PDB file of C-alpha atoms and ligand atoms in Angstrom:
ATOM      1  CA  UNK A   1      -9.965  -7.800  -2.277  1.00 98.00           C
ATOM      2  CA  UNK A   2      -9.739  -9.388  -5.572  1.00 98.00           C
ATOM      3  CA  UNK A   3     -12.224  -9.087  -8.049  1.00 98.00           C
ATOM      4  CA  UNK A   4     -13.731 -12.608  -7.310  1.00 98.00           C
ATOM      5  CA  UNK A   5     -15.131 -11.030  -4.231  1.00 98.00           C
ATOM      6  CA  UNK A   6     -17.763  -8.625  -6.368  1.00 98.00           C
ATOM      7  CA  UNK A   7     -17.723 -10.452  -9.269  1.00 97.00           C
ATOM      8  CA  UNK A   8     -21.817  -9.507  -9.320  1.00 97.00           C
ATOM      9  CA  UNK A   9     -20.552  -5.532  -9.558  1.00 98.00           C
ATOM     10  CA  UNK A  10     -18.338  -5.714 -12.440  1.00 98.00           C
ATOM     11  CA  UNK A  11     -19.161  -6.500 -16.046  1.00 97.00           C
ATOM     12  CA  UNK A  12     -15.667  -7.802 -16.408  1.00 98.00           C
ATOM     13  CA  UNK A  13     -12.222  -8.158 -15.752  1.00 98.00           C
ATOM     14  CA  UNK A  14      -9.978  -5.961 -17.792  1.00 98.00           C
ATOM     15  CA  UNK A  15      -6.842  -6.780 -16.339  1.00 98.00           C
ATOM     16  CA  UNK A  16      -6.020  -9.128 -13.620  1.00 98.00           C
ATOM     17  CA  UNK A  17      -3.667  -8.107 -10.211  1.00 98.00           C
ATOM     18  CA  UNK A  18      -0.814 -10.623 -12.143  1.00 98.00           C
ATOM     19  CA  UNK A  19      -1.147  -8.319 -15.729  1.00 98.00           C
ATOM     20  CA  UNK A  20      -0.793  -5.096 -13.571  1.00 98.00           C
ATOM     21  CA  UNK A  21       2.151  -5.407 -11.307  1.00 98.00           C
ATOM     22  CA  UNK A  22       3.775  -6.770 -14.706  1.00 98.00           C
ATOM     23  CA  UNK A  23       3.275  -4.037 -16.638  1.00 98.00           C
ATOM     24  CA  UNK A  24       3.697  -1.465 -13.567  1.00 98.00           C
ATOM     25  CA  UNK A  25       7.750  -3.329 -13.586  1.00 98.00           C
ATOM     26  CA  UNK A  26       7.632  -2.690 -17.550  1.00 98.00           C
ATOM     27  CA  UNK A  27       7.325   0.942 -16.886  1.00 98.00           C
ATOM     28  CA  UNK A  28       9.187   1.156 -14.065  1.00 98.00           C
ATOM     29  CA  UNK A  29      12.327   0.095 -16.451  1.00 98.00           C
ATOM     30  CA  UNK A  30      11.731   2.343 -18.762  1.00 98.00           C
ATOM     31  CA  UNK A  31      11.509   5.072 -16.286  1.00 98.00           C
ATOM     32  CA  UNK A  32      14.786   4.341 -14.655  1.00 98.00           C
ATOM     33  CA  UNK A  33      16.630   3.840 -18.185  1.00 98.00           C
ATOM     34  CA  UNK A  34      15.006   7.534 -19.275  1.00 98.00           C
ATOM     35  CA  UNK A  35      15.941   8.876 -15.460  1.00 98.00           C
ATOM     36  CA  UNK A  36      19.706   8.034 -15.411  1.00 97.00           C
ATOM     37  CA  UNK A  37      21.193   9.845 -13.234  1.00 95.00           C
ATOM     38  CA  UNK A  38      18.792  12.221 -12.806  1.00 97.00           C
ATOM     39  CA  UNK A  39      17.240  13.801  -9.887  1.00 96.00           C
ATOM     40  CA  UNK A  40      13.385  12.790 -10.090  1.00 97.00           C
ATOM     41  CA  UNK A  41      10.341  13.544  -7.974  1.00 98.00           C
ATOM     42  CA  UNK A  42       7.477  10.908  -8.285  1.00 98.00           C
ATOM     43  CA  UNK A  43       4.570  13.264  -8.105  1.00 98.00           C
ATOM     44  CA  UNK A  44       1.048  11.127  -7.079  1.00 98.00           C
ATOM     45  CA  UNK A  45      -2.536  12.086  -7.874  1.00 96.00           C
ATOM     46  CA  UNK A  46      -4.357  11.246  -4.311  1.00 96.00           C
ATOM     47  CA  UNK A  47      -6.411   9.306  -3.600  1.00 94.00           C
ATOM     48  CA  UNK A  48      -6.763   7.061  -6.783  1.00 96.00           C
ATOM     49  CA  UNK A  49      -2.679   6.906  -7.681  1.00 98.00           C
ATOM     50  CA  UNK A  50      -1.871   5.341  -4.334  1.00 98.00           C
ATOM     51  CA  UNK A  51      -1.288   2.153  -5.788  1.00 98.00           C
ATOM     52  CA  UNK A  52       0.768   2.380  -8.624  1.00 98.00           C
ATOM     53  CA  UNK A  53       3.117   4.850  -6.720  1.00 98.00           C
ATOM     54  CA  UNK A  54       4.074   2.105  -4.383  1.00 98.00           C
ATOM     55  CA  UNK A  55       4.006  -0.389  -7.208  1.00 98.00           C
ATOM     56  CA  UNK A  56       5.905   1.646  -9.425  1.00 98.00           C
ATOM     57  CA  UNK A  57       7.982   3.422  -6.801  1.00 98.00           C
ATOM     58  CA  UNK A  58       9.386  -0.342  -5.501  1.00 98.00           C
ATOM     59  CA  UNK A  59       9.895  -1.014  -8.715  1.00 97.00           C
ATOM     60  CA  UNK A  60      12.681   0.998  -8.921  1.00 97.00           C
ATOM     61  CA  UNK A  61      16.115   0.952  -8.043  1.00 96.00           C
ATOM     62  CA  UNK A  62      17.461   3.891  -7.507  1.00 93.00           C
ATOM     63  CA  UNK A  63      16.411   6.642  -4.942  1.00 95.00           C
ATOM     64  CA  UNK A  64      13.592   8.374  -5.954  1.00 97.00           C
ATOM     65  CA  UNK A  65      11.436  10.912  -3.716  1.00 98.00           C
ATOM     66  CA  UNK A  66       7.738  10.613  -3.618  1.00 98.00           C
ATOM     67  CA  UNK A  67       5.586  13.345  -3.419  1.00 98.00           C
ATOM     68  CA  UNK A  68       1.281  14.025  -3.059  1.00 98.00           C
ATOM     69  CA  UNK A  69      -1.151  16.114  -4.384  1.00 97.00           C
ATOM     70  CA  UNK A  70      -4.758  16.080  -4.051  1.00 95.00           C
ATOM     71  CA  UNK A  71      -7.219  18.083  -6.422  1.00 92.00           C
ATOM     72  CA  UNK A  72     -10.859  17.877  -6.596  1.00 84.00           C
ATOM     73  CA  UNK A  73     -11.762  16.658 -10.578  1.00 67.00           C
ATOM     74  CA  UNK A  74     -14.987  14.480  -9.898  1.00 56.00           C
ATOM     75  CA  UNK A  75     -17.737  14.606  -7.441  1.00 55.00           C
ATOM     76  CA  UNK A  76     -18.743  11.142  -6.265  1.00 52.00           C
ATOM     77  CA  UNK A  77     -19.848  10.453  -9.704  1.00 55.00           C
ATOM     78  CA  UNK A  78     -18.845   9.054 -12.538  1.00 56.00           C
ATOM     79  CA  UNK A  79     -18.562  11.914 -14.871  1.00 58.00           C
ATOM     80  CA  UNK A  80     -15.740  14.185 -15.073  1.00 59.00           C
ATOM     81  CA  UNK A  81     -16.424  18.201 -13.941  1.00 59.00           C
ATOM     82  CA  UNK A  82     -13.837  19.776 -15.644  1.00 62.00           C
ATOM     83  CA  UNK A  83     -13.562  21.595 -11.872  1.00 67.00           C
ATOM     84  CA  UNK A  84      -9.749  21.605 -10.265  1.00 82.00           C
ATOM     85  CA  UNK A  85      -8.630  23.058  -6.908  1.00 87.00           C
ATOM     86  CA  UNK A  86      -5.908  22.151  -5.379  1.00 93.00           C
ATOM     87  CA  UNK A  87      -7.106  20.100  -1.460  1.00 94.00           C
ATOM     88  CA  UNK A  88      -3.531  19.461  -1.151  1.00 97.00           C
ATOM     89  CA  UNK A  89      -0.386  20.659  -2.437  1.00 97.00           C
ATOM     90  CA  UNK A  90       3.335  19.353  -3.159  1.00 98.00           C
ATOM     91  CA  UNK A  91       5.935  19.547  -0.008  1.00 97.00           C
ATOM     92  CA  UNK A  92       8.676  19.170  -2.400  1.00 96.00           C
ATOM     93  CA  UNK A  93      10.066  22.698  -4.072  1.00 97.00           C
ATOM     94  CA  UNK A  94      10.698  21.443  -7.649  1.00 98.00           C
ATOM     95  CA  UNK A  95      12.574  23.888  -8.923  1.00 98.00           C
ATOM     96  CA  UNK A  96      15.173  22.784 -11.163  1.00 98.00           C
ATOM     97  CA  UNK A  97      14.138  19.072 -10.557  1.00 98.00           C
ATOM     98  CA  UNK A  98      12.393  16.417 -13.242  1.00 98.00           C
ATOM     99  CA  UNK A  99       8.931  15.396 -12.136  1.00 98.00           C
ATOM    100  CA  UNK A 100       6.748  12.760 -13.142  1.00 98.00           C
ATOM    101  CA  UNK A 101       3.115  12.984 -12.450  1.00 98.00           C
ATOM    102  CA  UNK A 102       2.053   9.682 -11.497  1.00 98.00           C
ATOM    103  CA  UNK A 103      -1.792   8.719 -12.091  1.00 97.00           C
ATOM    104  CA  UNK A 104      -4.271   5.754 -12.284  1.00 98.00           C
ATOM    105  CA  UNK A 105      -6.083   7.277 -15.534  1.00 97.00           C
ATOM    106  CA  UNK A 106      -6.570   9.467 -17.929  1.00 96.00           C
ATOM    107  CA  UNK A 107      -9.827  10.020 -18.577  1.00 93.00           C
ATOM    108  CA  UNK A 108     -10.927  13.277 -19.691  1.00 91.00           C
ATOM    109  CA  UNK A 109      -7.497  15.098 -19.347  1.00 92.00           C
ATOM    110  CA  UNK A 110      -8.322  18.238 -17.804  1.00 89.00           C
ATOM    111  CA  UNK A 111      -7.268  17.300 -14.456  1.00 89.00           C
ATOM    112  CA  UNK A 112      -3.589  16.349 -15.407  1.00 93.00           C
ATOM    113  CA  UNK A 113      -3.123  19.049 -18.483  1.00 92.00           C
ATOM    114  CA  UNK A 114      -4.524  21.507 -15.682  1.00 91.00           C
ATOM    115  CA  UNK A 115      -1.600  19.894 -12.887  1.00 94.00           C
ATOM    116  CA  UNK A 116       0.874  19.808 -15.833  1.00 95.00           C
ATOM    117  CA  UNK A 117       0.759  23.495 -16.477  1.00 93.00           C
ATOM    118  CA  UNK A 118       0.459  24.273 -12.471  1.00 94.00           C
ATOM    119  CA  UNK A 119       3.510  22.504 -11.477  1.00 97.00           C
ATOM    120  CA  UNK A 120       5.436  23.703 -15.167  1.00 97.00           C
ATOM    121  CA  UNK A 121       4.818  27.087 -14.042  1.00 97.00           C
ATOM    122  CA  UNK A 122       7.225  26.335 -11.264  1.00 98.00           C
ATOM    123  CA  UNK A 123      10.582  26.085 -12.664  1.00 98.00           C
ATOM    124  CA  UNK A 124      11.171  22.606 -12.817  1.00 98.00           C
ATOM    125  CA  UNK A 125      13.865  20.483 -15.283  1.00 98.00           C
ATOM    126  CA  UNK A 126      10.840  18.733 -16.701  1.00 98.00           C
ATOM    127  CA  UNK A 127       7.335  17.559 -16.305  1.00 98.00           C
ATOM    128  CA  UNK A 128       6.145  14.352 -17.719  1.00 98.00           C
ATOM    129  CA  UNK A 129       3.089  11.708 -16.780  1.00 98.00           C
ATOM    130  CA  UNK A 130       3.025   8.339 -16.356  1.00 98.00           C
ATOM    131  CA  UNK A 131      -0.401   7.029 -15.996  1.00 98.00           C
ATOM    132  CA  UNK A 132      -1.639   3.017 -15.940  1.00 98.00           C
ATOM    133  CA  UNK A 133      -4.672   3.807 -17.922  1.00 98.00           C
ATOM    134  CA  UNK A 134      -5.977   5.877 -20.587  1.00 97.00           C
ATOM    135  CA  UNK A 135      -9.315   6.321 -22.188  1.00 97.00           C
ATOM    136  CA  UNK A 136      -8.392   7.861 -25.916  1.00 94.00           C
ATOM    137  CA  UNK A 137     -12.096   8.320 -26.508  1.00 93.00           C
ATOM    138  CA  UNK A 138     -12.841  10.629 -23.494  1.00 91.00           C
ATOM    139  CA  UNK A 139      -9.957  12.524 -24.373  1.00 90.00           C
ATOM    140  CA  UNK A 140     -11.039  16.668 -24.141  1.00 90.00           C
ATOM    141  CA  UNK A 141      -7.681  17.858 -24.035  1.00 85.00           C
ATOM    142  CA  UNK A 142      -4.672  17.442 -25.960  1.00 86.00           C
ATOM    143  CA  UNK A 143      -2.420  15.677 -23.492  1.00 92.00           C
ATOM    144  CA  UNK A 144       0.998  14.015 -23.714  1.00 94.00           C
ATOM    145  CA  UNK A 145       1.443  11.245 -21.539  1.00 97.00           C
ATOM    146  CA  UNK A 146       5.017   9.558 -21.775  1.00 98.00           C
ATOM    147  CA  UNK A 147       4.326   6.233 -20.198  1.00 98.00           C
ATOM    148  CA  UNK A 148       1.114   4.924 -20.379  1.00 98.00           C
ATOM    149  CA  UNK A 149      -0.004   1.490 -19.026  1.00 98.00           C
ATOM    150  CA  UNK A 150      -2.941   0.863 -21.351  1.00 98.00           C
ATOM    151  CA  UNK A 151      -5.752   2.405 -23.826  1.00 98.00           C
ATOM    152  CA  UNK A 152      -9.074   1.242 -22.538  1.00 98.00           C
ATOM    153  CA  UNK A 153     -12.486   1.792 -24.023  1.00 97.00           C
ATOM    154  CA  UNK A 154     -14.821   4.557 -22.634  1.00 96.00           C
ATOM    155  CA  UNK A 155     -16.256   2.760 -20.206  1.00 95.00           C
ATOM    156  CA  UNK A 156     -16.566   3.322 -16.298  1.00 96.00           C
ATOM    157  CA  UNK A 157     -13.847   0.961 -14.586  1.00 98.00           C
ATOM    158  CA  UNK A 158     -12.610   0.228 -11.004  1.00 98.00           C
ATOM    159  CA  UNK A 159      -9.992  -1.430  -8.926  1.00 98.00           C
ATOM    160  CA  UNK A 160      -6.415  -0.470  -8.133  1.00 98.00           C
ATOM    161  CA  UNK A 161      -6.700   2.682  -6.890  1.00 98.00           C
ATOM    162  CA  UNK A 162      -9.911   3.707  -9.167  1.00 98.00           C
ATOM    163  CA  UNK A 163     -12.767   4.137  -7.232  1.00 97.00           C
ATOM    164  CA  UNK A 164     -16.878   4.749  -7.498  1.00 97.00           C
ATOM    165  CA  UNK A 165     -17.897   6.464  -4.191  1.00 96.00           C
ATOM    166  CA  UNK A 166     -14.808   5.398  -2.307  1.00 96.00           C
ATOM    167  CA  UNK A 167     -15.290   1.840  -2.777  1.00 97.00           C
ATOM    168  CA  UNK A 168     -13.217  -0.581  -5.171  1.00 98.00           C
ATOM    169  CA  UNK A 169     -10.030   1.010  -4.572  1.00 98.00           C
ATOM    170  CA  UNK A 170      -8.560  -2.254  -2.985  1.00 98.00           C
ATOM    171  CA  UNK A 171      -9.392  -4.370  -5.220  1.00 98.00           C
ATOM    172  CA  UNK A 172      -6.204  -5.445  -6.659  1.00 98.00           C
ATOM    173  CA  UNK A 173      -7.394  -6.056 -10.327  1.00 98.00           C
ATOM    174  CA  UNK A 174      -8.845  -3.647 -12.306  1.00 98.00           C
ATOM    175  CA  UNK A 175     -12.673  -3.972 -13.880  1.00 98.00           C
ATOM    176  CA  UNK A 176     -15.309  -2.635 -15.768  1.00 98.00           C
ATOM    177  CA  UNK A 177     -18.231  -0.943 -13.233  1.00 97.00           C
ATOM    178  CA  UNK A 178     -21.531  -2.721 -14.052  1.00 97.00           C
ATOM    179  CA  UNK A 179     -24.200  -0.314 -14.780  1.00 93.00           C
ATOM    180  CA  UNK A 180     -26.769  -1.814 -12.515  1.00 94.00           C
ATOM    181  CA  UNK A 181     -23.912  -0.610  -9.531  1.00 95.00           C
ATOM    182  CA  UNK A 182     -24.459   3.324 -10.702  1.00 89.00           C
ATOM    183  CA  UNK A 183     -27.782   3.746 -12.302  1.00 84.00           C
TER     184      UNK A 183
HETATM  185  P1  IMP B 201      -9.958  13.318 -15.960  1.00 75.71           P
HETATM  186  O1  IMP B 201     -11.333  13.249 -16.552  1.00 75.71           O
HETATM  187  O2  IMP B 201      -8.901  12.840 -16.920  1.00 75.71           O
HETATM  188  O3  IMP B 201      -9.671  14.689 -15.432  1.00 75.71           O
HETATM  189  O4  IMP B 201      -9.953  12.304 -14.752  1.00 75.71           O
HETATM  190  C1  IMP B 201      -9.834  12.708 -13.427  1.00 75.71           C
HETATM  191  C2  IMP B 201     -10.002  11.607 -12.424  1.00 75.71           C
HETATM  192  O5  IMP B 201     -11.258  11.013 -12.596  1.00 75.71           O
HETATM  193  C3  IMP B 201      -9.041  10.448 -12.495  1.00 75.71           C
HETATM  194  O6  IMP B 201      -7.792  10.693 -11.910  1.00 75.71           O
HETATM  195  C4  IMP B 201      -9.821   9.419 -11.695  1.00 75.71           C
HETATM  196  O7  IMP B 201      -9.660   9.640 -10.317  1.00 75.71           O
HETATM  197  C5  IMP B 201     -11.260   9.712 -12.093  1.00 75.71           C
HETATM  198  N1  IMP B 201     -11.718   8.779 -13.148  1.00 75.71           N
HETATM  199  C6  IMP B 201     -11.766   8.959 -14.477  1.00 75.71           C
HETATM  200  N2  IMP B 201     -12.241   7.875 -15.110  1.00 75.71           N
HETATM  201  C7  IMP B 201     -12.497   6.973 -14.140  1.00 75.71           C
HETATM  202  C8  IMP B 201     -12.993   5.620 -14.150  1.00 75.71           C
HETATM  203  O8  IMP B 201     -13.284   5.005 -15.186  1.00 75.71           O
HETATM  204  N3  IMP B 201     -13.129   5.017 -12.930  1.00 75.71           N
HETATM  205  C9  IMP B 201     -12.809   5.637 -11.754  1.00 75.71           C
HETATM  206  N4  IMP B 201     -12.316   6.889 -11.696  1.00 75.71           N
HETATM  207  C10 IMP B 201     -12.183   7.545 -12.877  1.00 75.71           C
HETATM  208 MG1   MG B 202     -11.159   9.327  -8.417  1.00 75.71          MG
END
């Protein structure tokens, strides 16, 4: 769906399905140039990083193998609980191998700082994170991301993977949440 099709749910569009996929390729080229001829796992964040994987993934043009994990960070809310377990972990053995963490957001950090140390502990080349979004404001952790898509304000946004109670994620642009939708 595009964001025309709840345009009563969303305060406004922050970036539009065209501004993505453009600046999804942007990073995608600077991940190849960084990756040359390396051997790189894409690592995605389920549910919300579905999207960029096979945006960014297809942007590339070299092999690269894609990967999943699933952890638990929020409820069905909208605020973080600090809480991660892992629902599903990596099939890949990293050892010796670069990964990048791929992931819709950064929000409060402690989901990817906690899936940064957990998959550092495991003996890879490297660990880095790309993620499309960041909020700088929400920040709790210290957290380095290498690519990041854009800063955003501290405010609760949808689309493109990023969902509130399961719904939104197929919206190709991404949008500010109007209140009225969660309170
Ligand atoms: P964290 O607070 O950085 O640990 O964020 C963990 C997860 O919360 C993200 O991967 C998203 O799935 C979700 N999240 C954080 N902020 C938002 C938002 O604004 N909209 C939708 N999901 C969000
Ligand atoms: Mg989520």
């Amino acid at each position: 769906m595009h964001a025309s099709d709840v345009a009563d749910d969303l305060v406004e569009v922050l970036f539009t399905e065209e501004q993505i996929q453009a600046r999804v390729a942007e990073m995608a080229t600077e991940i190849e140039r960084d990756y040359e001829g390396k051997d790189l796992v894409i690592v995605g964040v389920l549910r919300g990083a579905v999207m960029i994987m096979a945006d960014l993934a297809r942007s590339l043009t070299k092999h690269v193998e894609m990967d999943w994990m699933a952890v638990s960070s929020y409820g069905s809310g909208t605020k973080s609980s600090g809480v991660v377990r892992i629902l599903k972990d990596l099939d890949a053995d990293i050892t010796g191998r670069h990964v990048l963490i791929v992931d819709e957001i950064i929000d409060t950090g402690l989901t990817l700082s906690w899936l940064t140390s957990n998959l550092g502990s495991r003996g890879p080349a490297s660990v880095e994170i790309a993620t499309l979004l960041r909020k700088p404001e929400a920040l709790q952790m210290p957290i380095e991301a290498r690519y990041v898509g854009w800063d955003i304000p501290n405010e609760f946004v949808v689309g493109y993977g990023l969902d509130y109670r399961e719904r939104y994620r197929n919206m190709r642009d991404i949008g500010t949440l109007a209140p009225s939708v969660y309170s």
